[in-house]
């Protein structure tokens, strides 16, 4: 019996050792068989081809793809919390939109691949076209934004290891524990989905300083300026960074060829910041364009059957170098006059895409592009209005179609739209200072545009939102009333995205009446007097909502509590707000517009060339937009803030607009000047609000002698327990009308 137990235990140990070596470490034995290497993808100078199994011929294949993340409300992307059932539903919706491909940036959790296998297996059994996949391999952000160069083991060796792991995942031969691959999922990967994987995009948007540092460090050093492999090799013009890419690509192809006897397309990620072009000296200096990555310096041997394509992330608004470079002749793309739209707008996006296709002798795929439906904005497209943010869902759909038409017009081999689903955890450079970044997934921050690039929205509420700003008052009850003041009343409610207000005024004349809602959030500051409008308040107010018709309504903030000033005063106003003499008084009666800082534009560039001082451009995010915000309405405007119906006005404000850093815990901005020198947080459990109105064109004169009463509105956060429901945006159906009909 003892021998039997020892024998069984030994077998178990051997099995576990084999399992770990084979499925975790990727160790395998190559018996040197002569099995033929196969591929179902191929390329020529500008076209990607797919093998038609019925005819045995390669047919042109246009990638019409959608990028996919792994985030969902209440979860970080690195939690990989999306379930198999959800992925199955999403895959169907993506294909119904007319897309034929999804692209992921890193190894997902096993639920993704299990769903992908089940979805495509079912479609093939029914004789339907499968959904194709482009698989990416991530580079750890902390490695790329460090003192490491691209040849550091944490960079190149880790990237090679992750590429091999990715290949194993695709072929169903991998087990991953949590954290085994940085920024990647985990699980047991036993389904071979390789028949539906058309290619790999290796790497991320390269940091220009990492590329420049690598190229400078290894310039002219043997072993770093050339590479020759069995599948990829570099030309004489290759830089050290490009040689690193060739090594990684060659080893990835070699591994898949030797172990699985298959190949598929390979590309290296790139974007304009490290594109292969040189611009005017002033442009390169102003934008710090210090590095180039050119995959034309990486060539392939006859042993690589599938081929290489050039992958670029290109948005219409950033960095748009051509907007600032007057000498287009050196780019050999024709005259500027060739790139004007029918309505007279200069389309630098299409011109830049033409530069890419003219430059490359391989197919070009725009693997990431899109615009955001966020209320906030970070960058403005001066030419065609395809901005980064503050685009309605209809605007988003129209802009994506315009970008797609530009992409097709220059001969690109395909594209992937960013992105499938909105992601609450995302941050944006011009709002991240104002929120608690450790709490992003637990509320929907409509001011942070990066969260709203998706076709799929996650609206608050399990089945529907608690309120829609649409003029339908059935969602409001007497229990929602916070304060009544003579012939006026104010009701309030909130969810994970908005604070909602219902203003009632008997005999309201919307065209001439002006309505005021003072709000007191912080006990640290605020004013009982607003000199702008000559108003007196019962309590020190921090914000003032002014409803003054369709075109002139806005939210104002007391100047001491202006978050833009707390962080961007030097850029916007030209002074340090924390120096003595620049700090607003605790009870300053001045109320100012609420603005967001934007990326610098042409005016600043011209001023820069003249060596003059300049101010950063801003966008008045406190301005209120009139319209119907109900998605079921034929007049739906996703950016609408308020609407009037009879004696009632419905209004919704995003939390961040009122300086909430984390409404899930009712965390707001502390006093910026009380020893903080920037944004710190305090918790509150109530805010005070009031309501008053002034009739006729004389405005506030009738209110000047009386204080506006203010009542308490209780606030209770929801912690980590968020509610949401899925909704396909208007942009989904707009693109569907183009893609599904081609």
Short mmCIF file of C-alpha atoms in Angstrom, two decimals, residues 67-527:
data_model
loop_
_atom_site.label_atom_id
_atom_site.label_comp_id
_atom_site.label_asym_id
_atom_site.label_seq_id
_atom_site.Cartn_x
_atom_site.Cartn_y
_atom_site.Cartn_z
CA UNK A 67 -11.21 48.20 -30.36
CA UNK A 68 -12.28 46.60 -27.12
CA UNK A 69 -11.25 47.30 -23.54
CA UNK A 70 -11.96 45.25 -20.45
CA UNK A 71 -13.59 47.85 -18.21
CA UNK A 72 -17.12 47.97 -16.82
CA UNK A 73 -18.81 50.17 -14.18
CA UNK A 74 -17.56 49.50 -10.69
CA UNK A 75 -14.45 47.66 -11.89
CA UNK A 76 -10.99 48.60 -13.08
CA UNK A 77 -9.90 47.36 -16.50
CA UNK A 78 -7.24 45.22 -14.83
CA UNK A 79 -9.98 43.40 -12.91
CA UNK A 80 -11.05 41.84 -16.24
CA UNK A 81 -14.54 41.52 -14.80
CA UNK A 82 -16.53 41.23 -18.05
CA UNK A 83 -18.26 37.84 -18.17
CA UNK A 84 -18.49 35.29 -20.96
CA UNK A 85 -22.22 35.93 -21.32
CA UNK A 86 -21.61 39.66 -21.73
CA UNK A 87 -18.93 39.09 -24.36
CA UNK A 88 -21.25 36.82 -26.33
CA UNK A 89 -23.87 39.58 -26.41
CA UNK A 90 -21.29 42.21 -27.33
CA UNK A 91 -19.79 40.14 -30.16
CA UNK A 92 -23.24 39.81 -31.73
CA UNK A 93 -23.90 43.54 -31.45
CA UNK A 94 -20.49 44.36 -32.91
CA UNK A 95 -21.10 42.17 -35.94
CA UNK A 96 -24.63 43.50 -36.35
CA UNK A 97 -23.09 46.98 -36.58
CA UNK A 98 -21.20 45.77 -39.66
CA UNK A 99 -17.77 45.25 -38.11
CA UNK A 100 -15.85 42.12 -39.04
CA UNK A 101 -12.99 42.39 -36.53
CA UNK A 102 -12.34 43.18 -32.88
CA UNK A 103 -8.97 44.32 -31.61
CA UNK A 104 -7.75 43.88 -28.02
CA UNK A 105 -4.62 45.50 -26.62
CA UNK A 106 -3.48 42.82 -24.22
CA UNK A 107 -4.18 39.26 -23.16
CA UNK A 108 -7.71 39.21 -21.78
CA UNK A 109 -9.15 36.98 -19.07
CA UNK A 110 -10.06 33.47 -20.20
CA UNK A 111 -13.77 34.43 -20.36
CA UNK A 112 -13.03 36.56 -23.42
CA UNK A 113 -11.45 33.71 -25.37
CA UNK A 114 -13.99 31.15 -24.18
CA UNK A 115 -16.74 33.46 -25.44
CA UNK A 116 -14.90 34.17 -28.69
CA UNK A 117 -14.50 30.43 -29.34
CA UNK A 118 -18.13 29.67 -28.52
CA UNK A 119 -19.42 32.57 -30.62
CA UNK A 120 -17.41 31.70 -33.73
CA UNK A 121 -17.88 27.95 -33.38
CA UNK A 122 -21.64 28.50 -33.32
CA UNK A 123 -21.52 30.82 -36.33
CA UNK A 124 -19.44 28.43 -38.41
CA UNK A 125 -21.82 25.57 -37.59
CA UNK A 126 -24.61 27.76 -38.96
CA UNK A 127 -22.58 28.68 -42.05
CA UNK A 128 -22.21 32.32 -41.01
CA UNK A 129 -19.17 34.59 -41.25
CA UNK A 130 -17.09 34.52 -38.06
CA UNK A 131 -15.82 37.52 -36.14
CA UNK A 132 -12.07 38.02 -36.59
CA UNK A 133 -9.56 39.10 -33.96
CA UNK A 134 -6.42 41.25 -33.87
CA UNK A 135 -4.51 40.45 -30.69
CA UNK A 136 -2.22 42.95 -29.03
CA UNK A 137 0.67 42.68 -26.59
CA UNK A 138 0.98 45.43 -23.96
CA UNK A 139 4.11 47.11 -22.67
CA UNK A 140 3.96 48.03 -19.01
CA UNK A 141 3.39 51.79 -18.65
CA UNK A 142 5.71 51.96 -15.67
CA UNK A 143 8.55 50.43 -17.68
CA UNK A 144 8.12 52.69 -20.67
CA UNK A 145 7.86 55.80 -18.49
CA UNK A 146 11.03 55.11 -16.52
CA UNK A 147 14.80 55.33 -16.85
CA UNK A 148 14.88 52.08 -18.85
CA UNK A 149 15.77 51.94 -22.51
CA UNK A 150 14.15 49.51 -24.93
CA UNK A 151 16.97 46.96 -24.53
CA UNK A 152 16.53 46.68 -20.78
CA UNK A 153 15.42 43.19 -19.76
CA UNK A 154 12.23 44.64 -18.26
CA UNK A 155 11.43 46.02 -21.69
CA UNK A 156 12.65 43.80 -24.54
CA UNK A 157 12.94 40.43 -22.78
CA UNK A 158 9.60 40.91 -21.06
CA UNK A 159 8.00 41.92 -24.35
CA UNK A 160 9.38 38.78 -26.03
CA UNK A 161 8.14 36.58 -23.19
CA UNK A 162 4.71 38.20 -23.31
CA UNK A 163 4.56 37.68 -27.08
CA UNK A 164 5.25 33.97 -26.65
CA UNK A 165 2.62 33.79 -23.92
CA UNK A 166 0.16 35.55 -26.19
CA UNK A 167 0.78 33.00 -28.95
CA UNK A 168 0.14 30.18 -26.49
CA UNK A 169 -3.11 31.83 -25.39
CA UNK A 170 -4.31 32.11 -28.98
CA UNK A 171 -3.61 28.42 -29.56
CA UNK A 172 -5.22 27.31 -26.30
CA UNK A 173 -2.00 26.15 -24.66
CA UNK A 174 -1.58 28.46 -21.66
CA UNK A 175 -2.48 28.88 -18.01
CA UNK A 176 -1.87 32.24 -16.35
CA UNK A 177 -2.04 33.18 -12.72
CA UNK A 178 -2.95 36.74 -11.71
CA UNK A 179 -0.05 39.11 -12.32
CA UNK A 180 1.96 36.70 -14.45
CA UNK A 181 1.80 39.17 -17.35
CA UNK A 182 1.60 42.86 -16.46
CA UNK A 183 -1.68 44.58 -17.43
CA UNK A 184 -3.08 41.26 -18.70
CA UNK A 185 -5.79 38.85 -17.69
CA UNK A 186 -5.47 35.42 -16.17
CA UNK A 187 -7.09 32.02 -16.29
CA UNK A 188 -6.99 28.74 -18.18
CA UNK A 189 -6.76 29.04 -21.96
CA UNK A 190 -7.60 25.72 -23.57
CA UNK A 191 -9.62 26.79 -26.64
CA UNK A 192 -7.66 27.16 -29.89
CA UNK A 193 -9.02 30.32 -31.53
CA UNK A 194 -6.10 30.79 -33.93
CA UNK A 195 -8.26 30.07 -36.98
CA UNK A 196 -10.01 33.40 -36.34
CA UNK A 197 -6.97 35.50 -35.40
CA UNK A 198 -5.82 37.49 -38.43
CA UNK A 199 -2.84 39.20 -36.87
CA UNK A 200 -0.89 40.68 -33.99
CA UNK A 201 -0.15 44.30 -33.12
CA UNK A 202 2.91 44.27 -30.89
CA UNK A 203 3.50 47.07 -28.41
CA UNK A 204 1.75 50.31 -27.54
CA UNK A 205 1.89 53.98 -28.41
CA UNK A 206 5.62 54.44 -27.93
CA UNK A 207 6.82 57.20 -25.64
CA UNK A 208 8.91 59.48 -27.83
CA UNK A 209 11.44 60.05 -25.05
CA UNK A 210 11.95 56.28 -24.64
CA UNK A 211 12.55 55.90 -28.37
CA UNK A 212 14.89 58.89 -28.51
CA UNK A 213 16.80 57.73 -25.41
CA UNK A 214 17.26 54.24 -26.86
CA UNK A 215 18.38 55.52 -30.25
CA UNK A 216 20.81 58.00 -28.71
CA UNK A 217 22.26 55.53 -26.20
CA UNK A 218 23.03 52.80 -28.75
CA UNK A 219 23.79 54.93 -31.80
CA UNK A 220 26.69 53.42 -33.77
CA UNK A 221 27.18 50.48 -31.38
CA UNK A 222 27.54 47.09 -33.05
CA UNK A 223 24.71 44.72 -32.28
CA UNK A 224 22.17 47.50 -31.92
CA UNK A 225 22.12 49.08 -35.38
CA UNK A 226 21.23 45.99 -37.42
CA UNK A 227 19.44 42.71 -37.03
CA UNK A 228 19.04 39.67 -39.29
CA UNK A 229 16.64 36.92 -38.34
CA UNK A 230 14.94 34.09 -40.15
CA UNK A 231 11.77 36.09 -40.69
CA UNK A 232 12.63 39.76 -40.17
CA UNK A 233 15.71 41.84 -40.77
CA UNK A 234 16.58 45.52 -40.74
CA UNK A 235 17.84 47.83 -43.45
CA UNK A 236 20.92 50.03 -43.16
CA UNK A 237 18.76 52.97 -42.08
CA UNK A 238 17.32 51.18 -39.06
CA UNK A 239 17.62 52.77 -35.65
CA UNK A 240 18.39 50.82 -32.45
CA UNK A 241 14.73 51.01 -31.42
CA UNK A 242 13.61 49.63 -34.78
CA UNK A 243 16.18 46.84 -34.44
CA UNK A 244 14.63 45.96 -31.10
CA UNK A 245 11.22 45.73 -32.76
CA UNK A 246 12.62 43.48 -35.48
CA UNK A 247 14.06 41.14 -32.85
CA UNK A 248 10.76 40.91 -31.04
CA UNK A 249 8.78 40.39 -34.23
CA UNK A 250 11.19 37.76 -35.55
CA UNK A 251 11.15 35.76 -32.30
CA UNK A 252 7.35 35.90 -32.16
CA UNK A 253 7.02 34.57 -35.70
CA UNK A 254 9.71 31.96 -35.06
CA UNK A 255 7.99 30.69 -31.93
CA UNK A 256 4.57 30.34 -33.55
CA UNK A 257 6.06 28.77 -36.66
CA UNK A 258 8.12 26.17 -34.79
CA UNK A 259 5.54 25.24 -32.17
CA UNK A 260 2.23 25.60 -34.01
CA UNK A 261 3.28 25.62 -37.70
CA UNK A 262 1.13 28.66 -38.42
CA UNK A 263 1.71 32.34 -39.13
CA UNK A 264 -0.43 35.44 -39.24
CA UNK A 265 -0.02 39.15 -39.89
CA UNK A 266 2.34 41.13 -37.67
CA UNK A 267 2.44 44.88 -37.03
CA UNK A 268 4.12 47.18 -34.53
CA UNK A 269 2.08 49.84 -32.82
CA UNK A 270 2.77 53.47 -33.76
CA UNK A 271 1.22 56.93 -33.66
CA UNK A 272 1.99 60.48 -34.90
CA UNK A 273 4.25 61.31 -31.95
CA UNK A 274 6.76 58.75 -33.26
CA UNK A 275 5.78 58.77 -36.92
CA UNK A 276 8.52 58.56 -39.59
CA UNK A 277 8.22 62.17 -40.79
CA UNK A 278 10.19 65.34 -40.22
CA UNK A 279 8.33 68.62 -39.87
CA UNK A 280 9.37 72.26 -39.77
CA UNK A 281 11.96 72.97 -37.09
CA UNK A 282 9.56 75.18 -35.17
CA UNK A 283 6.87 72.48 -35.21
CA UNK A 284 9.24 69.79 -33.99
CA UNK A 285 10.54 72.05 -31.24
CA UNK A 286 7.11 73.24 -30.17
CA UNK A 287 5.59 69.74 -30.06
CA UNK A 288 8.82 68.10 -28.88
CA UNK A 289 8.77 65.80 -31.91
CA UNK A 290 12.02 64.10 -30.97
CA UNK A 291 11.73 60.53 -32.29
CA UNK A 292 10.77 58.49 -35.33
CA UNK A 293 9.82 54.83 -35.72
CA UNK A 294 9.72 53.65 -39.32
CA UNK A 295 8.73 50.05 -40.02
CA UNK A 296 9.96 50.49 -43.60
CA UNK A 297 13.34 49.80 -42.00
CA UNK A 298 12.08 46.34 -40.99
CA UNK A 299 11.78 43.91 -43.89
CA UNK A 300 10.65 40.31 -44.06
CA UNK A 301 12.12 37.18 -45.62
CA UNK A 302 10.35 34.69 -47.85
CA UNK A 303 9.97 32.43 -44.81
CA UNK A 304 7.40 34.83 -43.37
CA UNK A 305 4.37 33.87 -45.41
CA UNK A 306 1.70 36.10 -43.87
CA UNK A 307 3.36 39.50 -44.03
CA UNK A 308 3.59 42.79 -42.22
CA UNK A 309 1.32 45.81 -42.09
CA UNK A 310 1.82 49.28 -40.62
CA UNK A 311 -0.40 50.09 -37.66
CA UNK A 312 -1.15 53.66 -36.57
CA UNK A 313 -3.38 55.32 -34.00
CA UNK A 314 -4.51 58.55 -35.68
CA UNK A 315 -7.10 60.95 -34.31
CA UNK A 316 -8.27 64.04 -36.21
CA UNK A 317 -7.41 66.47 -33.39
CA UNK A 318 -4.01 65.34 -32.05
CA UNK A 319 -1.32 66.27 -32.63
CA UNK A 320 -2.30 67.51 -36.13
CA UNK A 321 1.20 68.67 -37.08
CA UNK A 322 0.02 69.69 -40.56
CA UNK A 323 -2.13 72.41 -39.03
CA UNK A 324 1.09 74.17 -38.06
CA UNK A 325 3.44 73.25 -40.94
CA UNK A 326 3.10 75.54 -43.95
CA UNK A 327 5.51 73.67 -46.25
CA UNK A 328 3.55 70.63 -47.43
CA UNK A 329 5.67 70.19 -50.55
CA UNK A 330 8.21 68.04 -48.72
CA UNK A 331 5.50 65.50 -47.92
CA UNK A 332 4.69 64.91 -51.63
CA UNK A 333 0.94 64.74 -51.09
CA UNK A 334 -0.16 67.57 -53.36
CA UNK A 335 -1.32 71.06 -52.56
CA UNK A 336 -3.37 72.16 -49.58
CA UNK A 337 -6.15 73.01 -52.00
CA UNK A 338 -6.57 69.27 -52.62
CA UNK A 339 -7.64 68.72 -49.02
CA UNK A 340 -10.48 71.14 -48.51
CA UNK A 341 -13.97 69.80 -47.87
CA UNK A 342 -17.02 70.86 -49.85
CA UNK A 343 -17.91 73.38 -47.14
CA UNK A 344 -14.45 74.95 -47.28
CA UNK A 345 -12.77 73.31 -44.28
CA UNK A 346 -9.16 72.15 -44.43
CA UNK A 347 -9.05 68.39 -43.82
CA UNK A 348 -5.56 67.85 -42.40
CA UNK A 349 -6.67 64.40 -41.20
CA UNK A 350 -7.05 63.09 -44.74
CA UNK A 351 -3.81 64.77 -45.76
CA UNK A 352 -1.94 63.06 -42.93
CA UNK A 353 -3.43 59.69 -43.84
CA UNK A 354 -2.24 60.27 -47.41
CA UNK A 355 1.26 60.86 -46.06
CA UNK A 356 1.17 57.47 -44.35
CA UNK A 357 -0.06 55.50 -47.35
CA UNK A 358 2.38 57.28 -49.67
CA UNK A 359 5.29 56.53 -47.37
CA UNK A 360 4.69 52.84 -46.78
CA UNK A 361 5.28 49.93 -49.14
CA UNK A 362 3.03 47.73 -46.99
CA UNK A 363 -0.66 48.00 -46.10
CA UNK A 364 -1.57 50.72 -43.61
CA UNK A 365 -4.23 50.08 -40.97
CA UNK A 366 -5.55 52.91 -38.79
CA UNK A 367 -6.00 50.68 -35.78
CA UNK A 368 -7.33 53.39 -33.48
CA UNK A 369 -9.41 56.51 -34.16
CA UNK A 370 -12.57 58.04 -32.78
CA UNK A 371 -14.19 60.93 -30.92
CA UNK A 372 -15.76 61.20 -27.47
CA UNK A 373 -19.32 61.93 -26.38
CA UNK A 374 -18.13 63.22 -23.01
CA UNK A 375 -19.47 66.58 -21.91
CA UNK A 376 -15.96 67.80 -21.20
CA UNK A 377 -13.43 68.56 -23.91
CA UNK A 378 -9.65 68.26 -23.99
CA UNK A 379 -8.73 69.18 -27.56
CA UNK A 380 -10.39 71.11 -30.33
CA UNK A 381 -10.14 70.22 -34.01
CA UNK A 382 -9.85 73.68 -35.52
CA UNK A 383 -10.67 72.48 -39.03
CA UNK A 384 -13.41 69.88 -39.18
CA UNK A 385 -14.78 70.06 -35.65
CA UNK A 386 -14.04 66.42 -34.79
CA UNK A 387 -13.12 67.30 -31.24
CA UNK A 388 -11.86 65.29 -28.30
CA UNK A 389 -15.02 65.64 -26.31
CA UNK A 390 -18.23 67.69 -26.22
CA UNK A 391 -19.62 65.79 -29.20
CA UNK A 392 -23.19 64.55 -29.12
CA UNK A 393 -23.82 60.92 -29.95
CA UNK A 394 -25.02 61.99 -33.39
CA UNK A 395 -21.91 64.16 -33.81
CA UNK A 396 -19.79 61.17 -32.81
CA UNK A 397 -21.40 58.93 -35.42
CA UNK A 398 -21.05 61.55 -38.16
CA UNK A 399 -17.40 62.22 -37.25
CA UNK A 400 -16.53 58.51 -37.25
CA UNK A 401 -18.12 58.08 -40.67
CA UNK A 402 -16.18 61.11 -41.96
CA UNK A 403 -12.94 59.67 -40.59
CA UNK A 404 -13.75 56.29 -42.12
CA UNK A 405 -14.38 57.88 -45.51
CA UNK A 406 -11.03 59.69 -45.23
CA UNK A 407 -9.33 56.41 -44.34
CA UNK A 408 -10.83 54.63 -47.33
CA UNK A 409 -10.16 57.50 -49.72
CA UNK A 410 -6.38 57.31 -49.28
CA UNK A 411 -6.17 53.54 -49.72
CA UNK A 412 -5.74 52.25 -46.18
CA UNK A 413 -6.27 48.52 -45.79
CA UNK A 414 -8.64 48.92 -42.88
CA UNK A 415 -9.33 50.53 -39.55
CA UNK A 416 -10.50 49.94 -35.99
CA UNK A 417 -12.71 52.44 -34.21
CA UNK A 418 -11.93 53.28 -30.61
CA UNK A 419 -13.83 51.90 -28.79
CA UNK A 420 -16.65 49.45 -28.13
CA UNK A 421 -17.72 50.36 -24.57
CA UNK A 422 -17.49 53.46 -22.42
CA UNK A 423 -15.09 52.96 -19.52
CA UNK A 424 -15.69 54.75 -16.22
CA UNK A 425 -12.16 54.14 -14.90
CA UNK A 426 -10.46 56.32 -17.55
CA UNK A 427 -8.77 59.67 -16.88
CA UNK A 428 -8.02 62.74 -19.00
CA UNK A 429 -5.10 65.11 -18.51
CA UNK A 430 -7.22 68.25 -18.08
CA UNK A 431 -9.60 66.84 -15.46
CA UNK A 432 -7.53 64.23 -13.62
CA UNK A 433 -6.27 66.84 -11.16
CA UNK A 434 -9.86 67.45 -10.05
CA UNK A 435 -10.95 63.90 -9.15
CA UNK A 436 -9.87 61.14 -6.80
CA UNK A 437 -8.14 58.84 -9.29
CA UNK A 438 -8.36 55.91 -6.89
CA UNK A 439 -12.16 56.01 -7.18
CA UNK A 440 -12.82 56.50 -10.89
CA UNK A 441 -14.73 53.24 -11.60
CA UNK A 442 -17.41 54.03 -9.04
CA UNK A 443 -19.06 56.94 -10.81
CA UNK A 444 -19.60 58.16 -14.35
CA UNK A 445 -17.62 61.38 -14.77
CA UNK A 446 -19.23 63.14 -17.72
CA UNK A 447 -16.58 65.88 -17.62
CA UNK A 448 -13.77 63.40 -18.37
CA UNK A 449 -14.04 62.85 -22.10
CA UNK A 450 -11.76 59.80 -22.14
CA UNK A 451 -14.54 57.77 -20.52
CA UNK A 452 -16.97 58.20 -23.45
CA UNK A 453 -15.38 57.02 -26.69
CA UNK A 454 -17.60 53.94 -26.84
CA UNK A 455 -20.52 52.90 -29.00
CA UNK A 456 -21.99 51.27 -25.90
CA UNK A 457 -23.01 53.51 -23.01
CA UNK A 458 -23.40 52.45 -19.39
CA UNK A 459 -26.18 54.68 -18.12
CA UNK A 460 -26.90 54.83 -14.36
CA UNK A 461 -29.71 52.72 -12.95
CA UNK A 462 -30.33 48.98 -13.13
CA UNK A 463 -32.85 49.28 -15.96
CA UNK A 464 -33.27 53.01 -16.55
CA UNK A 465 -31.93 56.24 -15.11
CA UNK A 466 -33.70 57.87 -12.17
CA UNK A 467 -34.47 60.87 -14.33
CA UNK A 468 -34.35 62.02 -17.95
CA UNK A 469 -34.20 65.70 -18.81
CA UNK A 470 -36.99 65.63 -21.36
CA UNK A 471 -39.91 67.65 -20.01
CA UNK A 472 -41.74 64.56 -18.73
CA UNK A 473 -42.40 65.29 -15.05
CA UNK A 474 -43.76 61.85 -14.11
CA UNK A 475 -40.40 60.93 -12.51
CA UNK A 476 -40.79 63.68 -9.90
CA UNK A 477 -42.85 63.51 -6.71
CA UNK A 478 -43.51 65.80 -3.75
CA UNK A 479 -40.90 63.84 -1.79
CA UNK A 480 -38.24 65.34 -4.10
CA UNK A 481 -39.06 68.94 -3.12
CA UNK A 482 -36.16 70.58 -1.27
CA UNK A 483 -37.34 74.16 -0.96
CA UNK A 484 -40.37 76.30 -1.77
CA UNK A 485 -40.05 80.05 -2.05
CA UNK A 486 -43.26 82.00 -2.74
CA UNK A 487 -44.34 81.01 -6.24
CA UNK A 488 -41.30 78.80 -6.85
CA UNK A 489 -40.13 75.32 -5.85
CA UNK A 490 -36.95 73.32 -6.32
CA UNK A 491 -36.76 69.51 -6.36
CA UNK A 492 -33.61 67.38 -6.53
CA UNK A 493 -32.36 63.81 -6.94
CA UNK A 494 -29.13 62.19 -8.12
CA UNK A 495 -27.46 59.04 -9.44
CA UNK A 496 -23.95 57.89 -10.41
CA UNK A 497 -23.67 60.47 -13.19
CA UNK A 498 -25.79 63.56 -12.49
CA UNK A 499 -27.45 65.77 -9.94
CA UNK A 500 -30.96 66.52 -11.23
CA UNK A 501 -32.99 69.66 -10.56
CA UNK A 502 -36.63 70.45 -11.22
CA UNK A 503 -37.45 74.16 -11.02
CA UNK A 504 -41.07 75.24 -10.86
CA UNK A 505 -42.22 78.85 -11.22
CA UNK A 506 -45.85 79.76 -11.52
CA UNK A 507 -46.46 81.71 -14.71
CA UNK A 508 -42.93 81.13 -16.00
CA UNK A 509 -42.04 83.13 -19.11
CA UNK A 510 -38.97 81.25 -20.28
CA UNK A 511 -38.03 83.86 -22.88
CA UNK A 512 -37.81 86.75 -20.41
CA UNK A 513 -37.55 85.39 -16.85
CA UNK A 514 -34.19 84.75 -15.21
CA UNK A 515 -33.94 82.02 -12.56
CA UNK A 516 -31.22 81.57 -9.95
CA UNK A 517 -30.19 78.49 -7.95
CA UNK A 518 -27.43 79.19 -5.39
CA UNK A 519 -25.56 76.11 -4.10
CA UNK A 520 -23.48 75.84 -0.95
CA UNK A 521 -21.31 72.72 -0.86
CA UNK A 522 -18.15 73.50 1.11
CA UNK A 523 -18.15 74.90 4.66
CA UNK A 524 -14.70 76.41 4.03
CA UNK A 525 -15.61 79.27 1.68
CA UNK A 526 -18.39 80.89 -0.32
CA UNK A 527 -20.11 84.25 -0.45
#
